[in-house]
Amino acid sequence: MAKIYLDPGHGGNDPGAVGNGLQEKDVTLAIALKVRNYLNTNYSGHSIRMSRTTDTAVSLAQRTNDANNWGADYFVSIHINAGGGTGYEDYIHSNLSDSSTTAQYRNLMHEEIMKQVDFRNRGKKKANFHVLRESAMSAILTENGFIDTVADANKLKSDAYLNRIALGHANGIARVFNLPPAGGQDTYTVQPGDTLWSISRAFDMTVQELKDLNGLTDDTIYPGQVLIVRGTGFEQGPVYHIVQAGETLWRIAQEYETTVEAIKSLNGLSNETIQPGQRLQVK
Ligand SMILES: [Zn+2]
């Protein structure tokens, strides 16, 4: 399972860059939450952790320590630029060669983000930023437009435009890790009285898996909340079916979206004869 660490820049008493009525910390958080949502909706085989999911102050060291302790596979730091320019650029650490894994990851990210946005392309850059240097895994820092340039700020004020920025990031991450499309994922709507522990038991997961998959940083859940409960990245236990009178292997295969051959193979059947009451493994 690919472990993706999303890092919305700044937060809390650190607004980041400000301009045209926008604060960088708000825009980076909005984009990062959308990236998480796109990844969880469209892809499977990954888990996401975020340096923050609300407007809170997190130091640079806390961010990289958190990602390192979690064992992230990719650190994606999202920022908005300032200083009077215009457009999009991204960074990897200065010591990395253009043929490094991190540079190859960045090439995919850059391509996917530029597919979605009409920002001027300012290119692929390198810098000795803390989050790039102190993260133990591949890391990228994206600068999505200039907050103090009216044309860029107007784009950043549009929720639809933030969606495009986020989709570019999500598709880039999906390409980097070759994430399979969603479909094998189930969701569960939290009921009153549920706890993460009770839900984890019900779906044969650990509490930590549940938290990672949903990007939860603490154990707080609320009734009505929709949780992803099992990605295709998890091993699924066998599924059994008790044969009912009149059923055929073909009909059972249809019901479980599998094939007659697969069921025969799972159960060591040499022909298609089955009996009512017989217990068949179907997956
Ligand atoms: Zn920033």
Short mmCIF file of C-alpha atoms and ligand atoms in Angstrom, two decimals:
data_model
loop_
_atom_site.label_atom_id
_atom_site.label_comp_id
_atom_site.label_asym_id
_atom_site.label_seq_id
_atom_site.Cartn_x
_atom_site.Cartn_y
_atom_site.Cartn_z
CA MET A 1 0.00 0.00 0.00
CA ALA A 2 1.40 3.40 -1.01
CA LYS A 3 1.58 5.73 1.97
CA ILE A 4 1.02 9.30 0.84
CA TYR A 5 1.80 12.19 3.17
CA LEU A 6 -0.04 15.39 2.21
CA ASP A 7 1.38 18.57 3.68
CA PRO A 8 -0.72 21.73 3.31
CA GLY A 9 1.77 24.55 3.89
CA HIS A 10 1.59 26.90 6.90
CA GLY A 11 -1.46 27.08 9.22
CA GLY A 12 -2.61 28.54 12.53
CA ASN A 13 -0.60 31.63 13.46
CA ASP A 14 1.49 31.24 10.28
CA PRO A 15 -0.68 32.44 7.39
CA GLY A 16 2.09 31.99 4.82
CA ALA A 17 1.93 34.46 1.97
CA VAL A 18 -1.02 36.84 1.86
CA GLY A 19 -2.48 38.94 -0.92
CA ASN A 20 -5.65 39.89 -2.72
CA GLY A 21 -7.76 38.90 0.28
CA LEU A 22 -6.29 35.39 0.40
CA GLN A 23 -4.10 33.67 2.97
CA GLU A 24 -1.82 30.91 1.72
CA LYS A 25 -2.64 28.61 4.67
CA ASP A 26 -6.33 28.49 3.70
CA VAL A 27 -5.71 27.78 0.02
CA THR A 28 -3.13 25.05 0.68
CA LEU A 29 -5.48 23.31 3.13
CA ALA A 30 -8.39 23.48 0.69
CA ILE A 31 -6.26 21.96 -2.08
CA ALA A 32 -4.82 19.22 0.14
CA LEU A 33 -8.26 18.15 1.39
CA LYS A 34 -9.44 17.97 -2.22
CA VAL A 35 -6.40 15.88 -3.18
CA ARG A 36 -7.24 13.46 -0.39
CA ASN A 37 -10.85 13.33 -1.51
CA TYR A 38 -9.92 12.69 -5.16
CA LEU A 39 -7.47 9.95 -4.23
CA ASN A 40 -9.92 8.23 -1.92
CA THR A 41 -12.78 8.53 -4.39
CA ASN A 42 -10.98 7.59 -7.59
CA TYR A 43 -8.15 5.31 -6.53
CA SER A 44 -7.34 2.46 -4.18
CA GLY A 45 -4.19 0.81 -2.90
CA HIS A 46 -3.05 3.83 -0.91
CA SER A 47 -3.36 5.39 2.50
CA ILE A 48 -3.12 9.08 3.30
CA ARG A 49 -1.88 11.00 6.27
CA MET A 50 -1.92 14.78 6.49
CA SER A 51 0.28 17.16 8.46
CA ARG A 52 -2.91 19.05 9.33
CA THR A 53 -6.58 18.86 8.40
CA THR A 54 -7.62 22.09 10.10
CA ASP A 55 -6.23 25.60 10.55
CA THR A 56 -3.55 24.68 13.07
CA ALA A 57 0.12 25.57 13.45
CA VAL A 58 2.50 22.69 12.73
CA SER A 59 6.25 23.29 12.70
CA LEU A 60 8.35 22.16 9.76
CA ALA A 61 10.17 19.66 12.00
CA GLN A 62 6.85 18.25 13.23
CA ARG A 63 5.77 17.71 9.63
CA THR A 64 8.85 15.80 8.52
CA ASN A 65 9.11 13.88 11.83
CA ASP A 66 5.49 12.83 11.48
CA ALA A 67 5.97 11.63 7.89
CA ASN A 68 9.21 9.84 8.79
CA ASN A 69 7.67 8.12 11.82
CA TRP A 70 4.67 7.04 9.78
CA GLY A 71 6.97 5.59 7.11
CA ALA A 72 5.46 7.57 4.25
CA ASP A 73 6.41 6.67 0.67
CA TYR A 74 5.89 10.17 -0.68
CA PHE A 75 5.84 13.62 0.90
CA VAL A 76 3.74 16.12 -1.04
CA SER A 77 3.95 19.67 0.24
CA ILE A 78 1.46 22.14 -1.20
CA HIS A 79 2.16 25.89 -1.26
CA ILE A 80 1.16 29.12 -2.94
CA ASN A 81 3.89 31.40 -4.24
CA ALA A 82 4.42 35.13 -3.70
CA GLY A 83 6.80 37.80 -4.90
CA GLY A 84 5.13 39.21 -7.96
CA GLY A 85 5.51 36.42 -10.50
CA THR A 86 2.89 34.24 -12.11
CA GLY A 87 2.40 30.54 -12.69
CA TYR A 88 3.19 27.09 -11.36
CA GLU A 89 6.52 25.55 -10.36
CA ASP A 90 7.63 22.63 -8.23
CA TYR A 91 10.71 21.69 -6.24
CA ILE A 92 12.75 18.66 -5.27
CA HIS A 93 15.83 18.78 -3.05
CA SER A 94 18.92 20.47 -4.52
CA ASN A 95 21.18 17.44 -4.06
CA LEU A 96 19.07 15.17 -6.26
CA SER A 97 20.02 14.34 -9.84
CA ASP A 98 17.55 14.59 -12.69
CA SER A 99 17.60 10.80 -12.99
CA SER A 100 16.82 10.16 -9.30
CA THR A 101 13.61 8.40 -8.35
CA THR A 102 12.38 11.61 -6.76
CA ALA A 103 13.02 13.50 -10.00
CA GLN A 104 11.14 10.85 -11.96
CA TYR A 105 8.22 11.10 -9.55
CA ARG A 106 8.31 14.87 -9.97
CA ASN A 107 8.22 14.60 -13.75
CA LEU A 108 4.92 12.72 -13.49
CA MET A 109 3.50 15.14 -10.94
CA HIS A 110 4.52 18.14 -13.02
CA GLU A 111 3.00 16.70 -16.17
CA GLU A 112 -0.31 15.79 -14.51
CA ILE A 113 -0.68 19.13 -12.73
CA MET A 114 0.10 21.11 -15.89
CA LYS A 115 -2.53 19.05 -17.74
CA GLN A 116 -5.19 20.39 -15.39
CA VAL A 117 -4.25 24.04 -14.93
CA ASP A 118 -3.63 26.95 -17.26
CA PHE A 119 -0.98 28.53 -15.04
CA ARG A 120 2.17 29.60 -16.82
CA ASN A 121 4.70 26.76 -16.52
CA ARG A 122 7.66 28.10 -14.54
CA GLY A 123 9.43 24.78 -14.69
CA LYS A 124 10.95 22.07 -12.51
CA LYS A 125 13.23 23.46 -9.83
CA LYS A 126 15.43 22.40 -6.93
CA ALA A 127 15.90 23.96 -3.50
CA ASN A 128 17.19 23.17 -0.03
CA PHE A 129 13.80 23.49 1.69
CA HIS A 130 13.36 21.85 5.10
CA VAL A 131 10.57 19.50 4.04
CA LEU A 132 12.56 18.32 1.02
CA ARG A 133 15.78 17.89 2.99
CA GLU A 134 14.51 16.35 6.24
CA SER A 135 11.94 13.95 4.80
CA ALA A 136 13.31 10.40 4.65
CA MET A 137 11.28 9.57 1.54
CA SER A 138 10.85 11.13 -1.90
CA ALA A 139 9.41 14.61 -1.56
CA ILE A 140 8.00 17.33 -3.77
CA LEU A 141 6.92 20.88 -2.98
CA THR A 142 4.46 22.52 -5.35
CA GLU A 143 3.95 26.29 -5.70
CA ASN A 144 0.51 26.80 -7.18
CA GLY A 145 0.26 30.34 -8.49
CA PHE A 146 1.19 33.68 -6.91
CA ILE A 147 -1.13 34.96 -4.21
CA ASP A 148 0.00 38.57 -4.74
CA THR A 149 -0.64 38.54 -8.49
CA VAL A 150 -4.25 39.42 -9.28
CA ALA A 151 -4.68 37.01 -12.20
CA ASP A 152 -3.35 34.06 -10.18
CA ALA A 153 -5.26 35.06 -7.03
CA ASN A 154 -8.50 35.20 -9.01
CA LYS A 155 -7.93 31.60 -10.06
CA LEU A 156 -7.17 30.61 -6.45
CA LYS A 157 -10.46 32.20 -5.35
CA SER A 158 -12.36 29.77 -7.59
CA ASP A 159 -13.32 26.48 -5.97
CA ALA A 160 -13.53 24.91 -9.44
CA TYR A 161 -9.94 25.95 -10.10
CA LEU A 162 -8.76 24.50 -6.80
CA ASN A 163 -10.45 21.27 -7.89
CA ARG A 164 -8.32 21.25 -11.03
CA ILE A 165 -5.12 21.85 -9.06
CA ALA A 166 -6.09 19.06 -6.67
CA LEU A 167 -7.02 16.66 -9.47
CA GLY A 168 -3.62 17.24 -11.06
CA HIS A 169 -1.88 16.38 -7.78
CA ALA A 170 -4.08 13.30 -7.25
CA ASN A 171 -3.57 11.99 -10.78
CA GLY A 172 0.17 12.59 -10.48
CA ILE A 173 0.35 10.62 -7.23
CA ALA A 174 -1.74 7.86 -8.80
CA ARG A 175 0.68 7.65 -11.73
CA VAL A 176 3.74 7.65 -9.46
CA PHE A 177 2.42 4.66 -7.54
CA ASN A 178 0.40 3.10 -10.34
CA LEU A 179 -2.66 3.15 -8.08
CA PRO A 180 -5.54 0.97 -9.26
CA PRO A 181 -8.88 2.67 -9.76
CA ALA A 182 -11.34 2.62 -6.89
CA GLY A 183 -14.05 0.03 -6.95
CA GLY A 184 -12.76 -2.53 -4.52
CA GLN A 185 -13.31 -0.07 -1.71
CA ASP A 186 -16.30 -0.26 0.56
CA THR A 187 -17.65 2.52 2.67
CA TYR A 188 -19.40 2.38 6.01
CA THR A 189 -21.60 5.08 7.49
CA VAL A 190 -20.87 5.60 11.19
CA GLN A 191 -23.83 4.79 13.45
CA PRO A 192 -24.47 6.27 16.92
CA GLY A 193 -22.41 4.36 19.48
CA ASP A 194 -19.80 3.16 16.97
CA THR A 195 -16.14 3.50 17.82
CA LEU A 196 -13.15 3.12 15.54
CA TRP A 197 -12.40 -0.06 17.45
CA SER A 198 -15.85 -1.58 16.89
CA ILE A 199 -15.74 -0.68 13.19
CA SER A 200 -12.24 -2.07 12.80
CA ARG A 201 -13.42 -5.37 14.35
CA ALA A 202 -16.42 -5.53 12.04
CA PHE A 203 -14.27 -5.14 8.94
CA ASP A 204 -11.31 -7.20 10.12
CA MET A 205 -8.96 -4.22 10.11
CA THR A 206 -6.79 -2.59 12.73
CA VAL A 207 -7.71 0.81 14.14
CA GLN A 208 -4.51 2.20 12.63
CA GLU A 209 -5.38 0.87 9.16
CA LEU A 210 -8.79 2.48 9.45
CA LYS A 211 -7.25 5.78 10.50
CA ASP A 212 -4.61 5.70 7.76
CA LEU A 213 -7.13 4.89 5.06
CA ASN A 214 -9.33 7.79 6.12
CA GLY A 215 -6.58 10.24 7.01
CA LEU A 216 -7.78 10.46 10.61
CA THR A 217 -5.29 11.98 13.01
CA ASP A 218 -7.26 11.11 16.15
CA ASP A 219 -10.00 8.67 17.18
CA THR A 220 -12.90 11.11 16.81
CA ILE A 221 -15.72 9.94 14.53
CA TYR A 222 -19.32 11.09 14.32
CA PRO A 223 -22.61 9.46 13.32
CA GLY A 224 -23.26 9.91 9.61
CA GLN A 225 -19.56 10.11 8.75
CA VAL A 226 -18.67 7.94 5.75
CA LEU A 227 -15.52 5.90 6.28
CA ILE A 228 -13.59 3.89 3.74
CA VAL A 229 -13.38 0.50 5.37
CA ARG A 230 -11.32 -1.70 3.10
CA GLY A 231 -9.20 -0.90 0.07
CA THR A 232 -8.12 -3.41 -2.50
CA GLY A 233 -4.68 -3.15 -0.96
CA PHE A 234 -5.88 -5.27 1.93
CA GLU A 235 -6.02 -9.04 1.76
CA GLN A 236 -9.65 -10.10 1.67
CA GLY A 237 -10.69 -13.23 3.51
CA PRO A 238 -12.42 -16.07 1.64
CA VAL A 239 -16.14 -15.69 0.81
CA TYR A 240 -18.43 -18.72 1.09
CA HIS A 241 -21.82 -19.50 -0.39
CA ILE A 242 -24.27 -22.21 0.68
CA VAL A 243 -25.82 -23.76 -2.42
CA GLN A 244 -29.61 -23.37 -2.59
CA ALA A 245 -31.97 -25.74 -4.41
CA GLY A 246 -32.07 -25.00 -8.13
CA GLU A 247 -28.81 -23.03 -8.22
CA THR A 248 -26.15 -23.67 -10.82
CA LEU A 249 -22.46 -22.86 -10.69
CA TRP A 250 -23.04 -20.39 -13.49
CA ARG A 251 -25.69 -18.51 -11.52
CA ILE A 252 -23.54 -18.43 -8.38
CA ALA A 253 -20.59 -17.17 -10.42
CA GLN A 254 -22.79 -14.37 -11.79
CA GLU A 255 -23.99 -13.46 -8.31
CA TYR A 256 -20.44 -13.08 -6.99
CA GLU A 257 -19.01 -11.53 -10.16
CA THR A 258 -16.62 -14.41 -10.68
CA THR A 259 -16.38 -17.31 -13.14
CA VAL A 260 -17.42 -20.97 -13.06
CA GLU A 261 -13.79 -21.95 -13.63
CA ALA A 262 -12.63 -19.84 -10.67
CA ILE A 263 -15.17 -21.47 -8.33
CA LYS A 264 -14.30 -24.96 -9.59
CA SER A 265 -10.64 -24.27 -9.04
CA LEU A 266 -11.16 -22.84 -5.51
CA ASN A 267 -13.16 -25.92 -4.49
CA GLY A 268 -11.27 -28.60 -6.41
CA LEU A 269 -14.38 -29.52 -8.44
CA SER A 270 -13.78 -31.70 -11.49
CA ASN A 271 -17.28 -31.12 -12.88
CA GLU A 272 -20.15 -28.70 -12.41
CA THR A 273 -22.32 -30.90 -10.19
CA ILE A 274 -23.28 -29.18 -6.93
CA GLN A 275 -25.74 -30.12 -4.16
CA PRO A 276 -28.14 -27.96 -2.15
CA GLY A 277 -26.57 -27.27 1.25
CA GLN A 278 -23.04 -27.60 -0.14
CA ARG A 279 -20.62 -24.92 1.09
CA LEU A 280 -18.61 -23.38 -1.74
CA GLN A 281 -15.78 -20.91 -1.53
CA VAL A 282 -16.63 -18.30 -4.15
CA LYS A 283 -13.75 -15.84 -3.60
ZN ZN B 1 4.40 28.55 1.50
#
